[in-house]
């Protein structure tokens, strides 16, 4: 039986994290994201046979950079790790997600698939020739994980597309250095369409559970080796230039996006009545200077400490 006191512990962690929303604000560099309610905060946690929901978990938002994990897995499943690593490295940068400064170091190769440079290269490497086919390769994979159809938020996509100067500049440098496998426009549009996929926190938690179980019992095919690679990238590069501190203080593979979305993976833990592998999906559009949900980070930090989830 679930003790009332135990649920109170979780409710307290949630309530404390919720107050942190006042310390951030919704992303403003993409006009459509600036419209989000910055006081919102919701969390879904899913194990193999149970769920915990905190806040309004039916609200939808866009995946943003969380999709970088899925694109990496689809491209790597298609080409193999060795071929992918000819185009993108797996080293953290400590720079902001859209930084351009390192594109003239490391033999011009993007540092990792979790920053924009690496993700735009990965977008160009997705299976298919056209923008439509490349996008479909990732949405189909996601649909198999979620067991439902997904949609792209066209308003967010167009808003992103018309404010993509940095990403366009990155794509041109990548092309000049031979790290794009498609036209600049195709790579850019694929990348931005994927960032604009609509989800809710339950969807995020299911993606995280897929990773926690290494794809066990899912129609979505990806090898354990590639899923482990993806989790290592999340641990080292998933929270941009906060990744080191997140690994040190929270100790879970996680990935954030500027919409305020975060996924976090618990390989084997116990959170109230949830036991074993647990997927966590969070949404709090008030983000900090780095681009991470302030309430989301606060919640995960306290959750990891209280429920002893640190996985290293
Ligand atoms: O590249 C962009 O600007 C966005 N579409 C995705 C950025 C993102 O989520 C980075 N997050 N922290």
Short mmCIF file of C-alpha atoms and ligand atoms in Angstrom, two decimals:
data_model
loop_
_atom_site.label_atom_id
_atom_site.label_comp_id
_atom_site.label_asym_id
_atom_site.label_seq_id
_atom_site.Cartn_x
_atom_site.Cartn_y
_atom_site.Cartn_z
CA UNK A 1 0.00 0.00 0.00
CA UNK A 2 1.23 3.55 -0.78
CA UNK A 3 1.80 5.40 2.48
CA UNK A 4 0.32 8.91 2.62
CA UNK A 5 3.55 10.18 4.14
CA UNK A 6 5.55 8.87 1.15
CA UNK A 7 3.30 10.60 -1.40
CA UNK A 8 3.60 13.75 0.69
CA UNK A 9 7.37 13.59 0.23
CA UNK A 10 6.92 13.56 -3.54
CA UNK A 11 4.23 16.26 -3.44
CA UNK A 12 6.58 18.46 -1.40
CA UNK A 13 9.41 18.02 -3.92
CA UNK A 14 6.95 18.93 -6.71
CA UNK A 15 5.55 21.96 -4.84
CA UNK A 16 9.04 23.29 -4.05
CA UNK A 17 10.16 22.84 -7.66
CA UNK A 18 6.96 24.54 -8.88
CA UNK A 19 7.90 27.73 -7.00
CA UNK A 20 11.15 27.82 -9.03
CA UNK A 21 9.20 28.69 -12.20
CA UNK A 22 9.38 32.34 -11.06
CA UNK A 23 13.18 32.18 -11.47
CA UNK A 24 13.11 31.54 -15.24
CA UNK A 25 11.24 32.67 -18.32
CA UNK A 26 9.89 31.10 -21.49
CA UNK A 27 12.32 31.08 -24.45
CA UNK A 28 11.91 34.31 -26.38
CA UNK A 29 14.28 33.80 -29.31
CA UNK A 30 11.59 31.71 -31.03
CA UNK A 31 8.44 33.92 -30.96
CA UNK A 32 5.97 30.99 -30.77
CA UNK A 33 7.70 29.57 -27.66
CA UNK A 34 7.49 32.92 -25.85
CA UNK A 35 3.69 32.48 -25.64
CA UNK A 36 3.99 29.52 -23.22
CA UNK A 37 2.61 29.87 -19.67
CA UNK A 38 5.82 30.21 -17.67
CA UNK A 39 4.08 29.18 -14.41
CA UNK A 40 3.22 25.71 -15.79
CA UNK A 41 5.02 22.65 -14.41
CA UNK A 42 4.11 18.99 -14.84
CA UNK A 43 5.82 15.63 -14.35
CA UNK A 44 5.02 12.09 -15.54
CA UNK A 45 6.88 9.08 -14.20
CA UNK A 46 6.30 5.66 -15.76
CA UNK A 47 7.54 2.20 -14.80
CA UNK A 48 6.76 -1.04 -16.64
CA UNK A 49 3.39 -1.28 -14.90
CA UNK A 50 2.51 1.97 -13.17
CA UNK A 51 2.39 5.75 -13.49
CA UNK A 52 2.64 8.84 -11.30
CA UNK A 53 1.46 12.22 -12.63
CA UNK A 54 2.01 15.60 -11.00
CA UNK A 55 0.46 18.79 -12.42
CA UNK A 56 -1.43 19.08 -15.71
CA UNK A 57 0.12 16.26 -17.76
CA UNK A 58 -2.25 16.59 -20.74
CA UNK A 59 -0.71 19.89 -21.87
CA UNK A 60 1.14 19.68 -25.19
CA UNK A 61 4.40 21.37 -26.14
CA UNK A 62 7.22 20.76 -28.62
CA UNK A 63 10.10 18.31 -28.17
CA UNK A 64 12.81 20.81 -29.17
CA UNK A 65 16.27 19.47 -28.40
CA UNK A 66 14.94 16.32 -26.71
CA UNK A 67 14.46 15.01 -30.26
CA UNK A 68 18.24 15.01 -30.74
CA UNK A 69 18.39 11.72 -28.82
CA UNK A 70 15.87 10.09 -31.19
CA UNK A 71 17.48 11.44 -34.37
CA UNK A 72 20.86 10.20 -33.21
CA UNK A 73 19.47 6.70 -32.61
CA UNK A 74 17.67 6.54 -35.98
CA UNK A 75 20.69 7.77 -37.97
CA UNK A 76 23.06 5.47 -36.08
CA UNK A 77 20.75 2.46 -36.47
CA UNK A 78 20.82 3.16 -40.22
CA UNK A 79 24.56 3.84 -40.74
CA UNK A 80 26.29 2.15 -37.79
CA UNK A 81 28.37 3.81 -35.05
CA UNK A 82 31.63 3.83 -37.03
CA UNK A 83 30.16 5.70 -40.00
CA UNK A 84 28.29 8.19 -37.79
CA UNK A 85 31.51 8.98 -35.93
CA UNK A 86 33.12 10.03 -39.21
CA UNK A 87 30.65 12.93 -39.19
CA UNK A 88 30.12 13.76 -35.52
CA UNK A 89 32.15 13.21 -32.35
CA UNK A 90 30.93 12.26 -28.87
CA UNK A 91 32.80 14.86 -26.80
CA UNK A 92 31.16 17.47 -24.52
CA UNK A 93 31.86 21.14 -25.25
CA UNK A 94 30.78 23.21 -22.24
CA UNK A 95 29.48 25.75 -24.79
CA UNK A 96 25.93 26.92 -25.39
CA UNK A 97 23.73 24.70 -27.58
CA UNK A 98 23.92 26.87 -30.69
CA UNK A 99 27.57 27.86 -30.34
CA UNK A 100 29.57 28.24 -33.50
CA UNK A 101 33.03 28.77 -31.96
CA UNK A 102 34.32 25.20 -32.16
CA UNK A 103 33.45 24.56 -35.77
CA UNK A 104 37.04 25.41 -36.67
CA UNK A 105 38.61 22.99 -34.17
CA UNK A 106 38.57 19.17 -33.81
CA UNK A 107 39.25 18.93 -37.58
CA UNK A 108 36.01 20.94 -38.07
CA UNK A 109 33.94 17.97 -36.91
CA UNK A 110 30.93 18.83 -34.71
CA UNK A 111 31.66 17.81 -31.11
CA UNK A 112 28.52 15.83 -30.35
CA UNK A 113 24.95 15.16 -31.59
CA UNK A 114 23.33 16.94 -28.61
CA UNK A 115 24.43 20.43 -29.69
CA UNK A 116 22.92 22.09 -32.77
CA UNK A 117 25.98 21.60 -35.00
CA UNK A 118 25.97 17.84 -34.39
CA UNK A 119 22.19 17.58 -34.61
CA UNK A 120 22.07 19.38 -37.98
CA UNK A 121 24.72 16.97 -39.29
CA UNK A 122 22.67 14.05 -37.93
CA UNK A 123 19.54 15.47 -39.63
CA UNK A 124 21.38 15.34 -42.97
CA UNK A 125 22.35 11.70 -42.30
CA UNK A 126 18.84 10.44 -41.55
CA UNK A 127 17.56 7.72 -43.92
CA UNK A 128 15.82 9.01 -47.06
CA UNK A 129 16.58 11.64 -49.69
CA UNK A 130 13.85 14.22 -49.17
CA UNK A 131 13.00 16.37 -46.17
CA UNK A 132 9.74 14.44 -45.84
CA UNK A 133 11.45 11.00 -45.79
CA UNK A 134 14.07 12.07 -43.26
CA UNK A 135 11.47 13.57 -40.91
CA UNK A 136 9.31 10.46 -41.32
CA UNK A 137 12.21 8.19 -40.30
CA UNK A 138 12.21 9.82 -36.85
CA UNK A 139 8.44 10.34 -36.44
CA UNK A 140 7.85 6.66 -37.34
CA UNK A 141 10.41 5.58 -34.73
CA UNK A 142 8.73 7.81 -32.13
CA UNK A 143 5.28 6.53 -33.11
CA UNK A 144 6.48 2.98 -32.47
CA UNK A 145 7.77 3.96 -29.02
CA UNK A 146 4.54 5.80 -28.12
CA UNK A 147 2.17 3.49 -29.94
CA UNK A 148 0.26 6.46 -31.36
CA UNK A 149 0.54 9.00 -34.18
CA UNK A 150 2.48 12.20 -33.61
CA UNK A 151 2.03 15.63 -35.19
CA UNK A 152 4.30 18.55 -35.95
CA UNK A 153 3.33 21.99 -34.60
CA UNK A 154 3.47 24.03 -37.78
CA UNK A 155 3.21 27.39 -36.01
CA UNK A 156 6.31 26.60 -33.94
CA UNK A 157 8.10 25.22 -37.02
CA UNK A 158 7.47 28.37 -39.07
CA UNK A 159 8.41 30.58 -36.14
CA UNK A 160 11.70 28.64 -35.77
CA UNK A 161 12.35 28.68 -39.49
CA UNK A 162 12.04 32.47 -39.65
CA UNK A 163 14.39 32.98 -36.70
CA UNK A 164 17.02 30.38 -37.61
CA UNK A 165 19.96 32.66 -38.48
CA UNK A 166 22.39 30.89 -36.15
CA UNK A 167 21.32 27.41 -37.24
CA UNK A 168 21.53 28.42 -40.90
CA UNK A 169 25.03 29.82 -40.34
CA UNK A 170 26.05 26.57 -38.59
CA UNK A 171 24.64 24.51 -41.49
CA UNK A 172 26.61 26.51 -44.07
CA UNK A 173 29.87 26.04 -42.12
CA UNK A 174 29.14 22.30 -41.83
CA UNK A 175 28.53 22.11 -45.57
CA UNK A 176 31.73 24.04 -46.37
CA UNK A 177 33.68 21.56 -44.23
CA UNK A 178 32.09 18.45 -45.76
CA UNK A 179 29.97 17.44 -42.74
CA UNK A 180 26.53 17.57 -44.38
CA UNK A 181 25.12 14.63 -46.29
CA UNK A 182 22.24 16.72 -47.77
CA UNK A 183 21.60 20.28 -48.92
CA UNK A 184 21.76 22.98 -46.28
CA UNK A 185 18.02 23.65 -46.67
CA UNK A 186 17.06 19.99 -46.29
CA UNK A 187 19.23 19.54 -43.17
CA UNK A 188 17.92 22.74 -41.62
CA UNK A 189 14.26 22.03 -42.36
CA UNK A 190 14.51 18.44 -41.11
CA UNK A 191 16.20 19.62 -37.91
CA UNK A 192 13.57 22.31 -37.26
CA UNK A 193 10.61 20.08 -38.15
CA UNK A 194 11.85 17.49 -35.66
CA UNK A 195 12.23 20.14 -32.94
CA UNK A 196 8.56 21.04 -33.54
CA UNK A 197 7.05 17.59 -32.84
CA UNK A 198 4.17 17.93 -30.38
CA UNK A 199 4.16 15.80 -27.18
CA UNK A 200 2.98 15.76 -23.55
CA UNK A 201 4.84 14.69 -20.40
CA UNK A 202 3.49 11.15 -20.62
CA UNK A 203 5.06 10.85 -24.11
CA UNK A 204 8.37 12.13 -22.71
CA UNK A 205 8.24 9.57 -19.89
CA UNK A 206 7.60 6.78 -22.41
CA UNK A 207 10.66 7.83 -24.44
CA UNK A 208 12.72 7.79 -21.22
CA UNK A 209 11.31 4.36 -20.26
CA UNK A 210 12.23 3.05 -23.72
CA UNK A 211 15.82 4.13 -23.01
CA UNK A 212 15.74 2.79 -19.43
CA UNK A 213 14.69 -0.68 -20.65
CA UNK A 214 17.01 -0.65 -23.69
CA UNK A 215 13.98 -0.87 -25.96
CA UNK A 216 12.65 -3.99 -24.24
CA UNK A 217 9.15 -5.03 -25.42
CA UNK A 218 8.92 -2.23 -28.01
CA UNK A 219 8.21 -2.29 -31.72
CA UNK A 220 10.78 0.50 -32.15
CA UNK A 221 13.98 -1.24 -33.16
CA UNK A 222 17.36 0.02 -31.96
CA UNK A 223 20.25 -2.02 -30.58
CA UNK A 224 21.24 -1.99 -26.89
CA UNK A 225 24.68 -0.74 -27.95
CA UNK A 226 23.21 2.34 -29.69
CA UNK A 227 20.78 3.03 -26.83
CA UNK A 228 23.70 2.88 -24.37
CA UNK A 229 25.62 5.27 -26.63
CA UNK A 230 22.64 7.65 -26.57
CA UNK A 231 22.45 7.49 -22.76
CA UNK A 232 26.19 8.17 -22.45
CA UNK A 233 25.70 11.24 -24.66
CA UNK A 234 22.79 12.37 -22.48
CA UNK A 235 24.90 11.97 -19.34
CA UNK A 236 27.85 13.90 -20.76
CA UNK A 237 26.16 16.44 -23.08
CA UNK A 238 22.38 16.30 -22.49
CA UNK A 239 21.95 19.51 -20.50
CA UNK A 240 24.27 21.68 -22.64
CA UNK A 241 26.73 23.71 -20.57
CA UNK A 242 25.10 22.45 -17.36
CA UNK A 243 25.79 18.79 -18.19
CA UNK A 244 28.77 18.39 -15.86
CA UNK A 245 26.96 19.82 -12.86
CA UNK A 246 23.81 17.80 -13.63
CA UNK A 247 25.84 14.59 -13.81
CA UNK A 248 27.58 15.47 -10.53
CA UNK A 249 24.49 16.58 -8.58
CA UNK A 250 21.72 14.45 -10.12
CA UNK A 251 23.56 11.53 -11.75
CA UNK A 252 20.94 10.51 -14.35
CA UNK A 253 21.10 10.47 -18.18
CA UNK A 254 18.81 13.34 -19.22
CA UNK A 255 18.06 15.61 -22.17
CA UNK A 256 16.46 19.05 -22.18
CA UNK A 257 14.86 21.33 -24.77
CA UNK A 258 14.13 25.07 -24.82
CA UNK A 259 10.38 24.44 -24.67
CA UNK A 260 11.05 23.44 -21.05
CA UNK A 261 10.89 19.69 -21.78
CA UNK A 262 13.25 17.25 -20.04
CA UNK A 263 13.52 13.46 -20.16
CA UNK A 264 15.44 11.59 -17.45
CA UNK A 265 16.25 7.89 -17.32
CA UNK A 266 16.27 5.75 -14.17
CA UNK A 267 17.77 2.37 -15.02
CA UNK A 268 16.69 0.68 -11.80
CA UNK A 269 15.11 2.60 -8.95
CA UNK A 270 12.19 2.96 -6.58
CA UNK A 271 9.99 6.07 -6.53
CA UNK A 272 6.96 5.45 -4.34
CA UNK A 273 5.11 2.48 -5.92
CA UNK A 274 7.19 2.63 -9.15
CA UNK A 275 9.97 0.04 -9.19
CA UNK A 276 12.67 -1.05 -11.63
CA UNK A 277 13.34 0.94 -14.82
CA UNK A 278 11.52 4.32 -14.69
CA UNK A 279 11.08 6.98 -17.38
CA UNK A 280 10.59 10.58 -16.25
CA UNK A 281 9.12 13.35 -18.44
CA UNK A 282 8.98 16.96 -17.24
CA UNK A 283 7.60 20.18 -18.68
CA UNK A 284 8.25 23.62 -17.22
CA UNK A 285 8.59 26.36 -19.86
CA UNK A 286 10.36 28.79 -17.52
CA UNK A 287 13.99 28.15 -18.51
CA UNK A 288 17.31 29.46 -17.21
CA UNK A 289 20.10 31.22 -19.12
CA UNK A 290 21.50 27.90 -20.35
CA UNK A 291 18.13 26.73 -21.74
CA UNK A 292 17.04 24.20 -19.08
CA UNK A 293 13.69 24.20 -17.22
CA UNK A 294 14.41 25.68 -13.78
CA UNK A 295 11.61 23.75 -12.09
CA UNK A 296 12.57 20.58 -13.96
CA UNK A 297 16.19 20.72 -12.82
CA UNK A 298 15.20 21.52 -9.23
CA UNK A 299 12.71 18.62 -9.18
CA UNK A 300 15.23 16.10 -10.54
CA UNK A 301 17.93 17.24 -8.15
CA UNK A 302 15.69 16.71 -5.10
CA UNK A 303 14.11 13.52 -6.49
CA UNK A 304 17.50 11.92 -7.09
CA UNK A 305 18.66 12.78 -3.59
CA UNK A 306 15.47 11.73 -1.77
CA UNK A 307 14.98 8.46 -3.68
CA UNK A 308 18.70 7.62 -4.05
CA UNK A 309 18.58 7.48 -7.86
CA UNK A 310 22.17 8.58 -8.63
CA UNK A 311 23.26 5.91 -11.11
CA UNK A 312 27.06 6.24 -11.17
O1 LIG B 1 17.93 25.04 -32.47
C1 LIG B 1 17.00 25.62 -31.90
O2 LIG B 1 17.02 26.79 -31.76
C2 LIG B 1 15.82 24.88 -31.30
N1 LIG B 1 14.89 24.49 -32.25
C3 LIG B 1 16.21 23.74 -30.44
C4 LIG B 1 16.99 24.24 -29.34
C5 LIG B 1 16.92 23.56 -28.06
O3 LIG B 1 15.95 23.02 -27.60
C6 LIG B 1 18.14 23.74 -27.30
N2 LIG B 1 17.86 23.63 -25.92
N3 LIG B 1 18.14 23.74 -24.90
#
